[in-house]
Short mmCIF file of C-alpha atoms in Angstrom, two decimals:
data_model
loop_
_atom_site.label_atom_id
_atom_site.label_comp_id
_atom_site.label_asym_id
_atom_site.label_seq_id
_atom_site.Cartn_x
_atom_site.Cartn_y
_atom_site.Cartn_z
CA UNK A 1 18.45 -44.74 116.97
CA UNK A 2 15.22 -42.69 116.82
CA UNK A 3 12.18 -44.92 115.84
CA UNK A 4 10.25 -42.99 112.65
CA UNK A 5 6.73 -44.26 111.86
CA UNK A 6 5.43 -42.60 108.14
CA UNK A 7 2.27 -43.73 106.86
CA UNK A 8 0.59 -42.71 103.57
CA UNK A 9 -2.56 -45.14 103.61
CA UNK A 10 -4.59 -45.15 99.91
CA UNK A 11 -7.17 -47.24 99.12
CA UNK A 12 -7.43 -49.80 96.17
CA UNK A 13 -9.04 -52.67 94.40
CA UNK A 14 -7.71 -56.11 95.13
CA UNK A 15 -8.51 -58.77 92.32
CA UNK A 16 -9.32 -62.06 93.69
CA UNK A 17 -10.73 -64.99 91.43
CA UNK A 18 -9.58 -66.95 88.48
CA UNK A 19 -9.65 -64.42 85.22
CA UNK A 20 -7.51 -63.37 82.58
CA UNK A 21 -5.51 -60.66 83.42
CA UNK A 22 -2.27 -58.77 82.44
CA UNK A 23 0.77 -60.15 83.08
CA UNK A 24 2.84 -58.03 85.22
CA UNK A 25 5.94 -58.82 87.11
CA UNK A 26 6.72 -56.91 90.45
CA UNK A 27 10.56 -56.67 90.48
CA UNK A 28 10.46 -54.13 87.62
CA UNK A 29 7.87 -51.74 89.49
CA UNK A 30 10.11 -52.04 92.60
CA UNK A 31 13.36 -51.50 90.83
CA UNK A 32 12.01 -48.56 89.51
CA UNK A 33 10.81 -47.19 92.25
CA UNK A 34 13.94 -48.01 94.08
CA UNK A 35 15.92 -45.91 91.67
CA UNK A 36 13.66 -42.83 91.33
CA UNK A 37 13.75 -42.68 95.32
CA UNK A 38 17.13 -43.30 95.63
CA UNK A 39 17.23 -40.54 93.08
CA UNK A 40 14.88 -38.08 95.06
CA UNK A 41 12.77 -38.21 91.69
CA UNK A 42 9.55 -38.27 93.78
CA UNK A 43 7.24 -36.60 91.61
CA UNK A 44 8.28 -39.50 89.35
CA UNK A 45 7.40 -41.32 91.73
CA UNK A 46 3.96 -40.27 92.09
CA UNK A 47 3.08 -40.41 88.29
CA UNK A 48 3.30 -44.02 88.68
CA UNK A 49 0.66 -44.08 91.42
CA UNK A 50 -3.25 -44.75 90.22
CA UNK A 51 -5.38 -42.23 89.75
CA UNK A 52 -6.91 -42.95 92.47
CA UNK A 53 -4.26 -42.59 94.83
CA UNK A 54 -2.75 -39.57 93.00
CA UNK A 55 -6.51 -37.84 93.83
CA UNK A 56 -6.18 -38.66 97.21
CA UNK A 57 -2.46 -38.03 98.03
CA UNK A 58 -1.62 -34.73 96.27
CA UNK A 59 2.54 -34.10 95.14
CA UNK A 60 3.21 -32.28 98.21
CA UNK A 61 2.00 -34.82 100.59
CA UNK A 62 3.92 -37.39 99.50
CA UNK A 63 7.10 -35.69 98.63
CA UNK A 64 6.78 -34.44 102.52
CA UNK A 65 6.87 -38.70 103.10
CA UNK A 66 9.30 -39.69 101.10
CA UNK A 67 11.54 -36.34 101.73
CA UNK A 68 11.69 -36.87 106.07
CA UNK A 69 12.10 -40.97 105.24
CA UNK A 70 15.26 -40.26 102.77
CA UNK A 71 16.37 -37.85 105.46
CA UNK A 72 16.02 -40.49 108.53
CA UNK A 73 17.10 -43.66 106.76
CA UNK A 74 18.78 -42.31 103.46
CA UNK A 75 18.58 -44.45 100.35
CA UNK A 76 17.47 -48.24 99.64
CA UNK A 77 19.67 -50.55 99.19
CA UNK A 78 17.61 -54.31 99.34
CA UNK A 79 13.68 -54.74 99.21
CA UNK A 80 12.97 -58.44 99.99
CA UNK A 81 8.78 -59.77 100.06
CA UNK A 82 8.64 -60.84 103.62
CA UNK A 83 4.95 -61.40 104.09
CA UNK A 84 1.45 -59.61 103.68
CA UNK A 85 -1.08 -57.57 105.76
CA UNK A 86 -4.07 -56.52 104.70
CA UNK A 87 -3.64 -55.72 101.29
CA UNK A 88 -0.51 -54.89 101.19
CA UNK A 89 2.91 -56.40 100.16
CA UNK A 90 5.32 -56.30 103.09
CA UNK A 91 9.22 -55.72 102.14
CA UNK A 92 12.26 -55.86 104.39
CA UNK A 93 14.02 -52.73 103.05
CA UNK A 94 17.55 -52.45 103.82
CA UNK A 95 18.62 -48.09 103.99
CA UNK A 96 21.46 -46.81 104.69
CA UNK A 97 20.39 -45.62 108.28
CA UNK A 98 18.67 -48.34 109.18
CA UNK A 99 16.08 -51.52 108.11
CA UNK A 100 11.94 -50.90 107.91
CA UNK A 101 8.94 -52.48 106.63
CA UNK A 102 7.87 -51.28 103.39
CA UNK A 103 4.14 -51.84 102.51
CA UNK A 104 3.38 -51.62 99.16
CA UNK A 105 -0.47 -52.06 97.28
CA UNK A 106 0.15 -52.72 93.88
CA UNK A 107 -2.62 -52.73 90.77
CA UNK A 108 -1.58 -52.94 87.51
CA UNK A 109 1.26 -51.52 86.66
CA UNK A 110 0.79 -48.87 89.29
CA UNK A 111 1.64 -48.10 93.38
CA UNK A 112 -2.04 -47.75 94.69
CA UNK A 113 -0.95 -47.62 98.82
CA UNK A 114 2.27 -47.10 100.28
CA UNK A 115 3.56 -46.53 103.93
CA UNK A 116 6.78 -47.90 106.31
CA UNK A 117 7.41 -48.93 109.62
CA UNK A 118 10.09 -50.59 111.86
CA UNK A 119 10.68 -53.65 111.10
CA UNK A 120 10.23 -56.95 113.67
CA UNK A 121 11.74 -60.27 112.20
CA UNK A 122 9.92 -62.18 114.97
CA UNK A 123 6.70 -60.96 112.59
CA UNK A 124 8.41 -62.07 109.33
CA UNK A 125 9.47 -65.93 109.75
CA UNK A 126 11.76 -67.00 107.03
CA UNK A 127 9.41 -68.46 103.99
CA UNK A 128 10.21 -72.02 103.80
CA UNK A 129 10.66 -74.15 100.52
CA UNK A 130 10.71 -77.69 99.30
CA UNK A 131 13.56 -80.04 100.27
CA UNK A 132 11.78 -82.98 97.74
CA UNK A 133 13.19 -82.77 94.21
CA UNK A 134 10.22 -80.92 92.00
CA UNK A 135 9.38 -82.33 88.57
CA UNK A 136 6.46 -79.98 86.57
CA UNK A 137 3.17 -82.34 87.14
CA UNK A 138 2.40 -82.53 83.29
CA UNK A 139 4.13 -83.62 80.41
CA UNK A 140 3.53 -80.77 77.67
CA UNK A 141 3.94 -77.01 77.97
CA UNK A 142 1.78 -75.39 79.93
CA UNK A 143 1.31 -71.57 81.35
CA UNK A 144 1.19 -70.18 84.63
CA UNK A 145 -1.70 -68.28 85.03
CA UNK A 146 -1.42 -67.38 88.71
CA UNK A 147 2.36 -67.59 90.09
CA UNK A 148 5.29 -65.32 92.20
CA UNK A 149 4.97 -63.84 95.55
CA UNK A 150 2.94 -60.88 95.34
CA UNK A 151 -0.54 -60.03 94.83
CA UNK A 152 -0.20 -58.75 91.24
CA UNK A 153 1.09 -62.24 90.18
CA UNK A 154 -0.93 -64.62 92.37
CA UNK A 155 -4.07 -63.94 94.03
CA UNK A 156 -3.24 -67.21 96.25
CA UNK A 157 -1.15 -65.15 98.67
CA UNK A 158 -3.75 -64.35 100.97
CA UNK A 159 -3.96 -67.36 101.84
CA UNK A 160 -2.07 -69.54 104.10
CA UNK A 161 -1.83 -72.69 103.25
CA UNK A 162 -2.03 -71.72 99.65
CA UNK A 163 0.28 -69.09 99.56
CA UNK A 164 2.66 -70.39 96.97
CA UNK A 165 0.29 -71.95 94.45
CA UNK A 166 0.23 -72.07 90.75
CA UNK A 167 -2.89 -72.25 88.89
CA UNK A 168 -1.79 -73.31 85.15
CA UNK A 169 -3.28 -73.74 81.94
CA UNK A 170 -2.15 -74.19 78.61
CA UNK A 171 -2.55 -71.30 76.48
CA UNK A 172 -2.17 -71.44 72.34
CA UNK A 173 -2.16 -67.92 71.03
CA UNK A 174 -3.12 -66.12 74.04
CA UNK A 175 -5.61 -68.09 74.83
CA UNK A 176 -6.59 -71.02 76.88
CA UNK A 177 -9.33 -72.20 74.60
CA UNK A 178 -9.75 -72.97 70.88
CA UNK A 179 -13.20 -71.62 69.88
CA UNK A 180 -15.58 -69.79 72.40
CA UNK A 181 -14.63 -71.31 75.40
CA UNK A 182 -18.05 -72.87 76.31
CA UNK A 183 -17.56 -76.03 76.66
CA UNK A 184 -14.69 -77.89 78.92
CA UNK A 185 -13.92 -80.04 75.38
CA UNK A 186 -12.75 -76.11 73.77
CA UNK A 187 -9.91 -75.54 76.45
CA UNK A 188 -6.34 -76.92 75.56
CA UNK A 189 -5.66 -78.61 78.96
CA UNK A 190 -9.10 -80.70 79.63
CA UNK A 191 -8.33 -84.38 79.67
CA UNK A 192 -4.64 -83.68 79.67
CA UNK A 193 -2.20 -85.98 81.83
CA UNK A 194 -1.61 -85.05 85.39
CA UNK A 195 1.87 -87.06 86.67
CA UNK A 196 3.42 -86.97 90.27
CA UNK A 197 5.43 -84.33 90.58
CA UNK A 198 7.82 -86.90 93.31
CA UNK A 199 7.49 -89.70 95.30
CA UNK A 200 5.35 -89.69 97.83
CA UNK A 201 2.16 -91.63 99.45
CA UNK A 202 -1.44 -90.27 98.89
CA UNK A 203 -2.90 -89.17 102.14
CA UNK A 204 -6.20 -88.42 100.33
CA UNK A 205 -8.17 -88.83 96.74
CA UNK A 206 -11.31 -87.12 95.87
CA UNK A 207 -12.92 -88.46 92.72
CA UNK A 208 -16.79 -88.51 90.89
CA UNK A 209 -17.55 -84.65 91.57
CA UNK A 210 -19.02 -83.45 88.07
CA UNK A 211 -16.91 -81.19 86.15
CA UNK A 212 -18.39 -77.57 85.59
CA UNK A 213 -19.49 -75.69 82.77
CA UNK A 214 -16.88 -72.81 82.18
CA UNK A 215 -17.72 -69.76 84.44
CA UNK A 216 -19.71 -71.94 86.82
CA UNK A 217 -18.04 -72.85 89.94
CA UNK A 218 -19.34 -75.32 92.29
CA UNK A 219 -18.23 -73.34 96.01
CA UNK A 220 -19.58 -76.28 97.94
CA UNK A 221 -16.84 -78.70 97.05
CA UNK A 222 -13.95 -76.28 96.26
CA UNK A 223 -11.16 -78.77 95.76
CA UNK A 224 -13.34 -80.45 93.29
CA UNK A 225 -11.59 -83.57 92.32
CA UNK A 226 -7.98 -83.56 94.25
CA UNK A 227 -5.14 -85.99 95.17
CA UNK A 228 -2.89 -84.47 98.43
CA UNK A 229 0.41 -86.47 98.64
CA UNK A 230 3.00 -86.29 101.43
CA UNK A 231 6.59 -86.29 100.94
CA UNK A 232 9.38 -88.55 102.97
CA UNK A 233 9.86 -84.92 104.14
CA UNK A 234 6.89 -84.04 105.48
CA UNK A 235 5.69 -81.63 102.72
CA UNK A 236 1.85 -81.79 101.58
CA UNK A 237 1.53 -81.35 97.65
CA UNK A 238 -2.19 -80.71 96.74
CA UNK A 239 -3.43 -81.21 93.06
CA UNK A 240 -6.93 -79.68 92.48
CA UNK A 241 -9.45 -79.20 89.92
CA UNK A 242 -8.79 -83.20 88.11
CA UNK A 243 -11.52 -83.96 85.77
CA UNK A 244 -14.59 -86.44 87.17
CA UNK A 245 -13.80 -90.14 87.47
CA UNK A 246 -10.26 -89.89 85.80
CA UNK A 247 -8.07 -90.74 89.11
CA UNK A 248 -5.67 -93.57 88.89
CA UNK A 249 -4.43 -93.83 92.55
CA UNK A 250 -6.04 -93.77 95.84
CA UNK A 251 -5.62 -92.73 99.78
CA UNK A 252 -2.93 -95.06 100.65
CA UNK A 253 -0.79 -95.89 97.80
CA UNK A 254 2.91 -94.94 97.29
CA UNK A 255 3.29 -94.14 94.18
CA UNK A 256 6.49 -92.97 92.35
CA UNK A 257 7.69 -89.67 90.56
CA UNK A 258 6.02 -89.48 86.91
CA UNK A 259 3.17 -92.09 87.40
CA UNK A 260 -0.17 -90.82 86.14
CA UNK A 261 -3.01 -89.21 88.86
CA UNK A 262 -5.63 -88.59 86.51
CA UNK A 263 -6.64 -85.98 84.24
CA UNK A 264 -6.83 -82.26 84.03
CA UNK A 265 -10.71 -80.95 84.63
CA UNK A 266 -12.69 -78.08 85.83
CA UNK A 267 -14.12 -79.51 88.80
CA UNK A 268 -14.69 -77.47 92.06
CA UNK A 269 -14.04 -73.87 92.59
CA UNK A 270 -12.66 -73.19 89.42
CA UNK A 271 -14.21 -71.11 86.23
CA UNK A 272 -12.25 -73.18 83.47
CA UNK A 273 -9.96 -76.09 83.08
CA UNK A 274 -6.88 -75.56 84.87
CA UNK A 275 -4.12 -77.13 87.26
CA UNK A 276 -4.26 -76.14 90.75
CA UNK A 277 -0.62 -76.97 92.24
CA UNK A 278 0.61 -75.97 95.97
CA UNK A 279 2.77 -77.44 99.10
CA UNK A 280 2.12 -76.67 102.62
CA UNK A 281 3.63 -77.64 105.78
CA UNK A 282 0.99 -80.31 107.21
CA UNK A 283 -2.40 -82.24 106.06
CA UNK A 284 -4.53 -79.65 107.85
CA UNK A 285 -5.56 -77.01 105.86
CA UNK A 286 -6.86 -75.22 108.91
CA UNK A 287 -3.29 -74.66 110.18
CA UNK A 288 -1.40 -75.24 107.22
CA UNK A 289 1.01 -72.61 106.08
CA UNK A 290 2.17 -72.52 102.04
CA UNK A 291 5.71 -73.54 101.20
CA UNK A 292 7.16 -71.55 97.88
CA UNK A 293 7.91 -74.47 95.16
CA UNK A 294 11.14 -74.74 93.24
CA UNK A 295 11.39 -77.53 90.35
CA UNK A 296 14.57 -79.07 89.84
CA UNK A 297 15.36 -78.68 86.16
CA UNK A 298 12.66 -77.13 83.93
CA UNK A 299 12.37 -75.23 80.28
CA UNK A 300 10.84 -71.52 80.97
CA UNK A 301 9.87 -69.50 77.53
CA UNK A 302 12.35 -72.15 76.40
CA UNK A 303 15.49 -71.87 78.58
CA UNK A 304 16.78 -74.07 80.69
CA UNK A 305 16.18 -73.13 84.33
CA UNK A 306 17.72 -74.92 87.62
CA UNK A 307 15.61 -74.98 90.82
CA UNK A 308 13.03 -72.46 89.65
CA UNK A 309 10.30 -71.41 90.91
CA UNK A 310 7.70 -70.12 88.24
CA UNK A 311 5.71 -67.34 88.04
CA UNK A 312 2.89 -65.62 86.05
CA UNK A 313 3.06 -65.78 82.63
CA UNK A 314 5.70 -68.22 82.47
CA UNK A 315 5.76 -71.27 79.66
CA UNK A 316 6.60 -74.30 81.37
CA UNK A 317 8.27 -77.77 80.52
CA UNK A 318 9.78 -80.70 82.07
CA UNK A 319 13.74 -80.82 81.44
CA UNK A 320 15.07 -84.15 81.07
#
């Protein structure tokens, strides 16, 4: 079959840092835009672009695209998250003619960049998971403030050995904090109990760096205070951000699922109290590569979930 290459390239903003933002979950932008294509609704289509793009990519251009890549691949039928480039989300998209890359940009709730080209799985290695039963590492109900597979719900992914993280909070209200959020003492989660998430031995434990005052980050030691464990099964679980002097085991020890770390703090690069939770593939971080995490039996927004992985926005608990 004759190869197509279309490409519609737009720029956009990519948010990177730890701030509030809107919580916004991919699937529904992609099932919508799977159905209006599928529906040759492209001006639809383009409504839900940014104003940005729509000022750079007038109607006719892109109906042109998506016109000649309906007529050489016909309609969608699967869009799976594969991997990322540049700043773009890269989806396997299964047509009726055929299988392609899709690169999306996503801000907001809007398509800021799109374009599509032929797909290589040798480029796309299967993302790997956790074999080791996950328990949540806390004991109340917490938030996910950064979590999922795209860029939109976790600015982690463009990195690799933090791909798959989860930066989590605890959040009364809407918000993370009780007052004015000046102090570490205002936020919900400082000095709450961090627990080990499995067994596993501690291959390293960072303690004594000072904990910051909120929207101050210290970028020379970015872990701040940190425990990495390591798994029977060879997988690397890094908890980041503990508050100074509060860790209760050190490099060496095997400690069991549910025994105490320390506390939660805002130590390192981090702008308030939070959780900083991720697995990768090996100790270095150099060559480390993220694994996605999937907890064995947790509460989300109050419903029982089985081998879940979370993402932004959700209310977490332990299930037992």
């Amino acid at each position: 079959m004759k190869k197509y290459y279309f490409v519609i390239l737009l720029c956009f903003n990519l948010v990177v840092g730890y701030s509030q933002s809107e919580n916004i979950e991919n699937p529904a932008i992609l099932k919508q835009f799977q159905n209006l294509y599928n529906a040759s609704q492209y001006d639809k289509i383009h409504a839900s672009f940014s104003d940005f793009a729509k000022k750079n990519l007038p109607l006719n251009e892109m109906k042109d695209f998506l016109t000649k890549l309906n007529s050489s691949y016909g309609t969608i039928h699967k869009m799976e998250l594969v991997g990322f480039k540049d700043n773009f989300d890269v989806y396997k998209t299964d047509f009726d003619k055929g299988v392609l890359c899709l690169y999306l940009a996503l801000s907001d709730t809007k398509i800021s960049g799109i374009y599509a080209s032929p797909y290589d799985a040798s480029k796309f290695p299967e993302i790997k998971r956790n074999v080791t039963p996950m328990q949540l590492p806390f004991k109340e109900e917490w938030t996910v403030f950064w979590g999922g597979d795209s860029r939109i719900l976790n600015y982690h992914v463009v990195s690799n050995f933090q791909q798959n993280a989860f930066d989590i909070v605890i959040n009364k209200e809407g918000k993370s904090y009780k007052t004015d959020g000046k102090t570490n003492e205002d936020y919900y989660c400082f000095g709450k109990e961090i627990i080990a998430p499995c067994d596993a031995e501690v291959v390293f434990a960072i303690d004594g760096i000072k904990d910051n005052v909120p929207g101050v980050m210290n970028t020379m030691f970015l872990l701040g205070n940190s425990i990495l464990l390591k798994t029977k099964n060879e997988e690397y679980i890094l908890l980041a951000h503990f508050k100074q002097n509060s860790l209760k085991a050190k490099q060496g020890d095997f400690i069991k699922q549910g025994k105490l770390l320390g506390l939660s703090g805002n130590s390192g690069n981090s702008s308030e109290p939070h959780l900083h939770f991720h697995i990768q593939n090996q100790e270095s971080f150099d060559k480390a590569k993220g694994i996605k995490c999937y907890f064995d039996s947790i509460k989300v927004n109050g419903t029982l979930k089985k081998n879940y992985s979370p993402i932004k926005g959700d209310k977490i608990t332990n299930y037992f």
